[in-house]
CSV table of C-alpha atoms and ligand atoms in Angstrom, one decimal:
chain,number,residue,atom,x,y,z
A,230,UNK,CA,0.1,-0.1,-0.1
A,231,UNK,CA,2.3,2.8,-1.2
A,232,UNK,CA,0.6,5.9,-1.0
A,233,UNK,CA,-2.4,5.6,1.8
A,234,UNK,CA,-1.5,5.1,5.9
A,235,UNK,CA,-2.5,1.4,6.7
A,236,UNK,CA,-4.3,2.7,9.7
A,237,UNK,CA,-6.8,4.9,7.2
A,238,UNK,CA,-6.8,2.2,4.8
A,239,UNK,CA,-8.1,-0.5,7.4
A,240,UNK,CA,-10.9,2.0,8.5
A,241,UNK,CA,-12.2,2.8,5.3
A,242,UNK,CA,-12.5,-1.1,4.5
A,243,UNK,CA,-14.1,-1.8,7.5
A,244,UNK,CA,-16.6,1.3,7.2
A,245,UNK,CA,-17.4,0.1,3.4
A,246,UNK,CA,-17.9,-3.2,5.2
A,247,UNK,CA,-20.1,-2.1,7.6
A,248,UNK,CA,-22.1,-0.3,5.1
A,249,UNK,CA,-22.3,-3.3,2.9
A,250,UNK,CA,-23.6,-5.3,5.7
A,251,UNK,CA,-26.7,-2.8,6.3
A,252,UNK,CA,-27.6,-3.8,2.3
A,253,UNK,CA,-30.3,-3.8,0.7
A,254,UNK,CA,-30.3,-0.3,2.0
A,255,UNK,CA,-33.4,1.5,2.6
A,256,UNK,CA,-34.6,2.9,-0.5
A,257,UNK,CA,-36.2,6.1,0.9
A,258,UNK,CA,-33.5,7.0,3.2
A,259,UNK,CA,-30.7,5.9,0.5
A,260,UNK,CA,-32.6,8.4,-2.1
A,261,UNK,CA,-32.6,11.2,0.8
A,262,UNK,CA,-28.6,11.0,1.1
A,263,UNK,CA,-28.1,10.8,-2.6
A,264,UNK,CA,-30.2,13.6,-3.5
A,265,UNK,CA,-28.2,15.6,-0.7
A,266,UNK,CA,-25.1,14.8,-1.9
A,267,UNK,CA,-25.8,15.3,-5.4
A,268,UNK,CA,-26.6,19.0,-4.5
A,269,UNK,CA,-23.8,19.3,-2.2
A,270,UNK,CA,-21.3,18.0,-5.0
A,271,UNK,CA,-22.6,20.4,-7.6
A,272,UNK,CA,-22.3,23.2,-5.7
A,273,UNK,CA,-18.7,22.4,-4.3
A,274,UNK,CA,-17.2,21.2,-7.4
A,275,UNK,CA,-18.6,24.2,-9.4
A,276,UNK,CA,-17.9,26.9,-6.7
A,277,UNK,CA,-14.2,25.6,-6.9
A,278,UNK,CA,-14.1,26.4,-10.6
A,279,UNK,CA,-15.5,30.0,-9.6
A,280,UNK,CA,-19.4,29.3,-9.9
A,281,UNK,CA,-21.1,32.0,-7.7
A,282,UNK,CA,-24.2,29.9,-6.6
A,283,UNK,CA,-24.5,29.3,-3.0
A,284,UNK,CA,-25.4,25.8,-1.7
A,285,UNK,CA,-29.0,27.2,-1.1
A,286,UNK,CA,-29.5,28.7,-4.6
A,287,UNK,CA,-28.0,25.6,-6.3
A,288,UNK,CA,-30.8,23.4,-4.6
A,289,UNK,CA,-33.3,26.0,-5.7
A,290,UNK,CA,-32.0,26.0,-9.5
A,291,UNK,CA,-32.1,22.4,-9.6
A,292,UNK,CA,-35.0,21.2,-7.6
A,293,UNK,CA,-37.2,24.2,-8.1
A,294,UNK,CA,-36.0,25.4,-11.9
A,295,UNK,CA,-35.6,28.8,-10.3
A,296,UNK,CA,-33.7,31.5,-11.7
A,297,UNK,CA,-31.5,33.8,-9.1
A,298,UNK,CA,-31.6,37.3,-9.7
A,299,UNK,CA,-28.1,39.0,-10.3
A,300,UNK,CA,-26.1,35.7,-10.9
A,301,UNK,CA,-24.8,34.8,-14.5
A,302,UNK,CA,-26.8,32.6,-16.8
A,303,UNK,CA,-23.5,30.4,-17.0
A,304,UNK,CA,-23.4,29.6,-13.2
A,305,UNK,CA,-27.3,28.5,-13.5
A,306,UNK,CA,-26.5,26.1,-16.7
A,307,UNK,CA,-23.3,24.7,-15.0
A,308,UNK,CA,-25.4,23.5,-12.1
A,309,UNK,CA,-27.8,21.9,-14.3
A,310,UNK,CA,-25.1,20.4,-16.4
A,311,UNK,CA,-23.0,19.2,-13.3
A,312,UNK,CA,-26.2,17.6,-11.9
A,313,UNK,CA,-27.2,16.0,-15.1
A,314,UNK,CA,-23.7,14.4,-15.3
A,315,UNK,CA,-24.1,13.2,-11.9
A,316,UNK,CA,-27.3,11.5,-13.1
A,317,UNK,CA,-25.5,9.8,-15.9
A,318,UNK,CA,-23.0,8.6,-13.4
A,319,UNK,CA,-25.9,6.8,-11.2
A,320,UNK,CA,-27.2,5.0,-14.2
A,321,UNK,CA,-23.7,4.0,-15.0
A,322,UNK,CA,-23.2,2.6,-11.8
A,323,UNK,CA,-26.8,0.7,-11.9
A,324,UNK,CA,-26.2,-0.7,-15.0
A,325,UNK,CA,-22.2,-1.0,-15.4
A,326,UNK,CA,-19.4,-3.3,-15.0
A,327,UNK,CA,-17.1,-3.1,-12.3
A,328,UNK,CA,-13.6,-0.8,-12.3
A,329,UNK,CA,-14.2,0.1,-15.9
A,330,UNK,CA,-12.7,3.6,-17.5
A,331,UNK,CA,-12.4,4.4,-21.1
A,332,UNK,CA,-11.6,7.3,-23.2
A,333,UNK,CA,-15.0,7.1,-24.7
A,334,UNK,CA,-16.6,7.3,-21.3
A,335,UNK,CA,-14.4,10.3,-20.1
A,336,UNK,CA,-15.7,12.2,-23.6
A,337,UNK,CA,-19.3,11.2,-22.8
A,338,UNK,CA,-18.7,12.7,-18.9
A,339,UNK,CA,-17.3,15.8,-20.3
A,340,UNK,CA,-19.8,16.2,-22.9
A,341,UNK,CA,-22.9,16.3,-20.3
A,342,UNK,CA,-20.1,18.7,-18.2
A,343,UNK,CA,-20.3,21.4,-20.6
A,344,UNK,CA,-23.2,20.8,-22.9
A,345,UNK,CA,-24.9,24.2,-22.2
A,346,UNK,CA,-21.7,26.4,-22.1
A,347,UNK,CA,-19.2,25.4,-24.2
A,348,UNK,CA,-20.8,22.8,-27.0
A,349,UNK,CA,-18.0,23.4,-29.7
A,350,UNK,CA,-15.6,21.7,-27.4
A,351,UNK,CA,-17.8,19.1,-25.7
A,352,UNK,CA,-16.4,15.8,-25.6
A,353,UNK,CA,-13.1,17.1,-27.8
A,354,UNK,CA,-9.6,17.5,-26.4
A,355,UNK,CA,-8.1,20.6,-26.6
A,356,UNK,CA,-6.2,21.8,-29.8
A,357,UNK,CA,-3.8,24.4,-28.3
A,358,UNK,CA,-2.1,25.0,-25.1
A,359,UNK,CA,-3.8,26.0,-21.5
A,360,UNK,CA,-2.6,27.2,-18.4
A,361,UNK,CA,-4.1,26.7,-14.8
A,362,UNK,CA,-5.0,29.6,-12.8
A,363,UNK,CA,-3.3,29.9,-9.4
A,364,UNK,CA,-1.2,26.7,-9.8
A,365,UNK,CA,2.4,26.4,-11.0
A,366,UNK,CA,2.2,23.5,-13.0
A,367,UNK,CA,1.6,24.1,-16.9
A,368,UNK,CA,-0.1,21.3,-18.4
A,369,UNK,CA,1.5,19.4,-21.4
A,370,UNK,CA,1.2,20.4,-24.9
A,371,UNK,CA,-1.7,19.9,-26.9
A,372,UNK,CA,-0.1,17.5,-29.4
A,373,UNK,CA,0.7,15.1,-26.6
A,374,UNK,CA,-2.8,15.0,-25.0
A,375,UNK,CA,-4.2,12.0,-27.1
A,376,UNK,CA,-1.1,9.8,-26.3
A,377,UNK,CA,-1.2,10.8,-22.8
A,378,UNK,CA,-4.7,10.1,-22.5
A,379,UNK,CA,-4.2,6.7,-24.0
A,380,UNK,CA,-1.4,5.7,-21.5
A,381,UNK,CA,-3.8,7.0,-18.7
A,382,UNK,CA,-6.5,4.3,-19.3
A,383,UNK,CA,-3.4,1.7,-19.8
A,384,UNK,CA,-2.1,3.0,-16.3
A,385,UNK,CA,-5.6,2.5,-15.1
A,386,UNK,CA,-6.0,-1.2,-16.8
A,387,UNK,CA,-2.8,-2.4,-15.3
A,388,UNK,CA,-2.8,-0.5,-11.7
A,389,UNK,CA,-6.6,-1.5,-10.9
A,390,UNK,CA,-5.6,-4.8,-9.8
A,391,UNK,CA,-2.7,-3.6,-7.7
A,392,UNK,CA,-4.1,-0.7,-6.0
A,393,UNK,CA,-6.5,0.3,-3.3
A,394,UNK,CA,-9.6,1.6,-5.0
A,395,UNK,CA,-9.2,4.9,-3.2
A,396,UNK,CA,-5.5,5.4,-4.3
A,397,UNK,CA,-6.5,4.4,-7.8
A,398,UNK,CA,-9.3,6.9,-7.9
A,399,UNK,CA,-6.9,9.9,-6.2
A,400,UNK,CA,-4.3,9.1,-8.7
A,401,UNK,CA,-6.9,9.0,-11.5
A,402,UNK,CA,-7.8,12.5,-10.5
A,403,UNK,CA,-4.7,13.9,-10.0
A,404,UNK,CA,-3.3,12.6,-13.7
A,405,UNK,CA,-6.5,13.4,-15.2
A,406,UNK,CA,-6.0,17.3,-13.9
A,407,UNK,CA,-2.2,17.0,-14.5
A,408,UNK,CA,-3.0,16.3,-18.3
A,409,UNK,CA,-5.8,19.0,-18.5
A,410,UNK,CA,-7.4,17.5,-21.7
A,411,UNK,CA,-10.0,19.8,-22.3
A,412,UNK,CA,-10.3,23.6,-22.7
A,413,UNK,CA,-12.6,23.9,-19.9
A,414,UNK,CA,-14.4,21.4,-17.4
A,415,UNK,CA,-11.3,19.7,-16.5
A,416,UNK,CA,-11.6,20.0,-12.5
A,417,UNK,CA,-15.2,19.2,-12.7
A,418,UNK,CA,-14.8,16.1,-14.9
A,419,UNK,CA,-12.0,14.7,-12.8
A,420,UNK,CA,-14.0,14.7,-9.4
A,421,UNK,CA,-16.8,12.6,-11.4
A,422,UNK,CA,-14.1,10.1,-12.8
A,423,UNK,CA,-12.8,9.7,-9.5
A,424,UNK,CA,-16.4,9.1,-8.1
A,425,UNK,CA,-17.1,6.6,-10.7
A,426,UNK,CA,-14.2,4.6,-9.9
A,427,UNK,CA,-15.1,4.8,-6.0
A,428,UNK,CA,-19.0,4.1,-6.6
A,429,UNK,CA,-18.2,1.0,-8.7
A,430,UNK,CA,-16.8,-0.3,-5.5
A,431,UNK,CA,-19.5,0.4,-3.4
A,432,UNK,CA,-18.1,3.9,-1.8
A,433,UNK,CA,-20.9,6.6,-1.8
A,434,UNK,CA,-20.0,10.0,-3.5
A,435,UNK,CA,-17.2,11.9,-2.0
A,436,UNK,CA,-16.9,15.6,-2.3
A,437,UNK,CA,-14.1,17.8,-2.0
A,438,UNK,CA,-15.2,21.1,-0.5
A,439,UNK,CA,-15.0,24.4,-1.6
A,440,UNK,CA,-13.9,25.4,2.1
A,441,UNK,CA,-10.8,23.0,1.3
A,442,UNK,CA,-9.8,24.7,-1.8
A,443,UNK,CA,-6.6,26.2,-0.5
A,444,UNK,CA,-5.6,22.7,0.5
A,445,UNK,CA,-6.7,21.1,-2.6
A,446,UNK,CA,-4.7,23.3,-4.7
A,447,UNK,CA,-1.7,22.6,-2.2
A,448,UNK,CA,-1.8,18.8,-2.2
A,449,UNK,CA,-2.2,18.7,-5.9
A,450,UNK,CA,0.9,20.7,-6.5
A,451,UNK,CA,2.8,18.5,-4.2
A,452,UNK,CA,1.3,15.6,-6.3
A,453,UNK,CA,2.8,17.6,-9.2
A,454,UNK,CA,6.4,16.4,-7.9
A,455,UNK,CA,5.5,13.0,-7.3
A,456,UNK,CA,4.8,13.4,-3.6
A,457,UNK,CA,1.5,11.5,-3.8
A,458,UNK,CA,0.7,10.8,-0.1
A,459,UNK,CA,-0.8,14.0,0.8
A,460,UNK,CA,-3.4,14.3,-2.1
A,461,UNK,CA,-4.4,10.5,-1.6
A,462,UNK,CA,-4.8,11.1,2.2
A,463,UNK,CA,-6.8,14.1,1.3
A,464,UNK,CA,-9.0,12.2,-0.9
A,465,UNK,CA,-9.5,9.6,1.5
A,466,UNK,CA,-10.5,11.9,4.0
A,467,UNK,CA,-13.4,12.9,1.7
A,468,UNK,CA,-14.3,9.4,1.0
A,469,UNK,CA,-14.4,8.5,4.9
A,470,UNK,CA,-16.5,11.7,5.6
A,471,UNK,CA,-19.0,10.2,3.4
A,472,UNK,CA,-19.0,6.9,4.7
A,473,UNK,CA,-19.5,8.4,8.2
A,474,UNK,CA,-22.6,10.2,6.9
A,475,UNK,CA,-24.1,7.0,5.4
A,476,UNK,CA,-23.4,5.0,8.2
A,477,UNK,CA,-24.8,7.7,10.8
A,478,UNK,CA,-27.9,8.0,8.7
A,479,UNK,CA,-28.7,4.4,7.8
A,480,UNK,CA,-27.5,2.5,11.0
A,481,UNK,CA,-30.6,1.8,12.9
A,482,UNK,CA,-31.3,3.7,15.6
A,483,UNK,CA,-31.5,0.6,18.1
A,484,UNK,CA,-27.9,0.6,17.6
A,485,UNK,CA,-25.7,3.3,19.4
A,486,UNK,CA,-24.5,5.9,17.4
A,487,UNK,CA,-21.7,8.1,17.7
A,488,UNK,CA,-21.6,11.9,18.5
A,489,UNK,CA,-19.5,14.2,16.5
A,490,UNK,CA,-17.9,16.8,18.7
A,491,UNK,CA,-15.6,19.8,18.1
A,492,UNK,CA,-11.8,18.6,19.1
A,493,UNK,CA,-11.6,21.1,22.2
A,494,UNK,CA,-15.1,19.6,23.4
A,495,UNK,CA,-13.5,15.7,23.2
A,496,UNK,CA,-10.1,16.6,24.3
A,497,UNK,CA,-11.5,17.4,27.7
A,498,UNK,CA,-12.2,13.4,28.1
A,499,UNK,CA,-8.8,12.3,26.6
A,500,UNK,CA,-5.1,12.4,27.5
A,501,UNK,CA,-4.6,14.6,24.4
A,502,UNK,CA,-4.9,18.4,24.0
A,503,UNK,CA,-7.1,19.8,20.8
A,504,UNK,CA,-4.1,21.0,19.2
A,505,UNK,CA,-2.7,17.1,19.2
A,506,UNK,CA,-6.1,15.9,18.1
A,507,UNK,CA,-5.9,18.3,15.3
A,508,UNK,CA,-2.8,17.0,14.2
A,509,UNK,CA,-3.6,13.7,14.2
A,510,UNK,CA,-6.8,14.2,12.4
A,511,UNK,CA,-4.8,16.0,9.7
A,512,UNK,CA,-2.8,13.2,9.3
A,513,UNK,CA,-5.5,10.8,8.9
A,514,UNK,CA,-4.7,9.0,12.0
A,515,UNK,CA,-7.8,9.8,13.7
A,516,UNK,CA,-11.3,9.2,12.5
A,517,UNK,CA,-12.3,13.1,11.8
A,518,UNK,CA,-14.0,15.2,9.2
A,519,UNK,CA,-14.4,18.8,9.2
A,520,UNK,CA,-17.4,20.5,9.7
A,521,UNK,CA,-17.4,24.5,8.3
A,522,UNK,CA,-13.7,25.3,9.5
A,523,UNK,CA,-13.9,23.0,12.4
A,524,UNK,CA,-12.6,19.5,12.6
A,525,UNK,CA,-14.8,17.1,14.7
A,526,UNK,CA,-14.5,13.6,15.9
A,527,UNK,CA,-16.2,11.1,18.2
A,528,UNK,CA,-15.1,9.9,22.0
A,529,UNK,CA,-15.0,6.5,20.6
A,530,UNK,CA,-12.8,7.3,17.6
A,531,UNK,CA,-10.3,8.6,20.2
A,532,UNK,CA,-10.4,5.5,22.1
A,533,UNK,CA,-10.2,3.4,18.9
A,534,UNK,CA,-7.1,5.6,17.9
A,535,UNK,CA,-5.6,4.8,21.6
A,536,UNK,CA,-6.2,0.8,21.1
A,537,UNK,CA,-4.8,1.0,17.9
A,538,UNK,CA,-1.5,2.7,19.4
A,539,UNK,CA,-1.3,0.1,22.4
A,540,UNK,CA,-1.3,-2.7,19.8
A,541,UNK,CA,1.3,-1.3,17.7
A,542,UNK,CA,3.3,-1.0,21.2
A,543,UNK,CA,2.6,-4.6,21.9
A,544,UNK,CA,4.0,-6.0,18.5
B,27,LIG,N1,-1.1,21.9,-9.3
B,27,LIG,C1,-2.1,21.2,-10.1
B,27,LIG,N2,-1.5,20.3,-10.7
B,27,LIG,C2,-3.0,19.5,-11.4
B,27,LIG,N3,-4.0,20.3,-11.5
B,27,LIG,C3,-4.3,21.3,-10.7
B,27,LIG,C4,-3.3,21.9,-9.9
B,27,LIG,N4,-3.9,22.7,-9.1
B,27,LIG,C5,-5.2,22.7,-9.6
B,27,LIG,N5,-5.5,21.9,-10.6
B,27,LIG,C6,-6.5,21.3,-11.1
B,27,LIG,O1,-7.1,22.3,-12.1
B,27,LIG,C7,-8.5,22.9,-11.8
B,27,LIG,C8,-8.7,24.3,-12.0
B,27,LIG,O2,-8.0,24.7,-13.3
B,27,LIG,P1,-9.1,25.1,-14.7
B,27,LIG,O3,-9.6,26.5,-14.2
B,27,LIG,O4,-8.1,25.4,-16.0
B,27,LIG,O5,-10.1,23.9,-14.5
B,27,LIG,P2,-11.1,23.8,-16.0
B,27,LIG,O6,-10.9,23.0,-17.3
B,27,LIG,O7,-11.7,25.2,-16.1
B,27,LIG,O8,-12.1,22.8,-14.9
B,27,LIG,P3,-13.4,23.4,-14.3
B,27,LIG,O9,-14.1,24.4,-15.1
B,27,LIG,O10,-14.1,21.8,-14.1
B,27,LIG,O11,-12.6,23.7,-13.2
B,27,LIG,C9,-8.7,22.6,-10.5
B,27,LIG,O12,-10.4,22.2,-10.1
B,27,LIG,C10,-7.9,21.5,-10.1
B,27,LIG,O13,-8.6,20.1,-10.1
B,28,LIG,MG1,-13.3,26.2,-15.8
């Protein structure tokens, strides 16, 4: 397992198994969760690339067909296109095979993502060079894009048997935006591709939050220099967050649910300071996720971390 901490891998596997043990999942509850995540991902993915709609406005545009006064038409169209692309993804998962990816599929997803805003280039690789605003990395020459995309698929076919699926999904995400094969919509398409791989393996939709944009750009820049661990861990944490949300919502209420609290509140009842818990959370050693600007975790998660530490010492 080259890029992911074993602790985090074990946790993700355990939580996926837990989710699978609840299958068949209660239909209404799952539909509600999916609707929620679909709007949240549409908002976050579009907001990261500069779309001005808020989460609430995205909800209104998609569910009520409303137009938000003072916001560009393009932002409305992007919201709708993203939502359609996600519907397409869900259909693929329902009928599709496991662990598949092709250039055809990538172009199909891209076509939907920009169908209302960049029809001319929908599903077509760029024919001139581009830069990424706010990043040092300059994507490869347009002439090389077709070959690099073929190589990407070959790489995927080879590695899908060797790697943990979360690593695979994260690396596809990075490799894809590194190539930046299209004129527009690369960021959004990469999030969808990553989720295609994750959802084919049974994981729920994972979301890179707008709030984490700075960190997202920082870990991508590290991955450009072949330091993949921080980016893979960053993605793994988004996966864990979605798993937690599903488990929290779908676990029968007769079983005890864990309560997520701010680190300062949890620290009081543990041998650790809030600062140290924060470090463990950022390193992926402690089960935690961010709510707004704050990391949250549970008392039980800290106890599991402590038990894990003891086990490591015993070995
Ligand atoms: N250092 C980096 N290396 C590779 N990719 C990066 C880096 N920094 C940012 N990115 C990716 O580039 C995207 C932004 O680039 P750009 O604005 O060209 O995207 P785009 O093609 O317009 O896609 P979208 O419209 O979906 O954001 C980010 O969303 C991110 O996925
Ligand atoms: Mg763009």
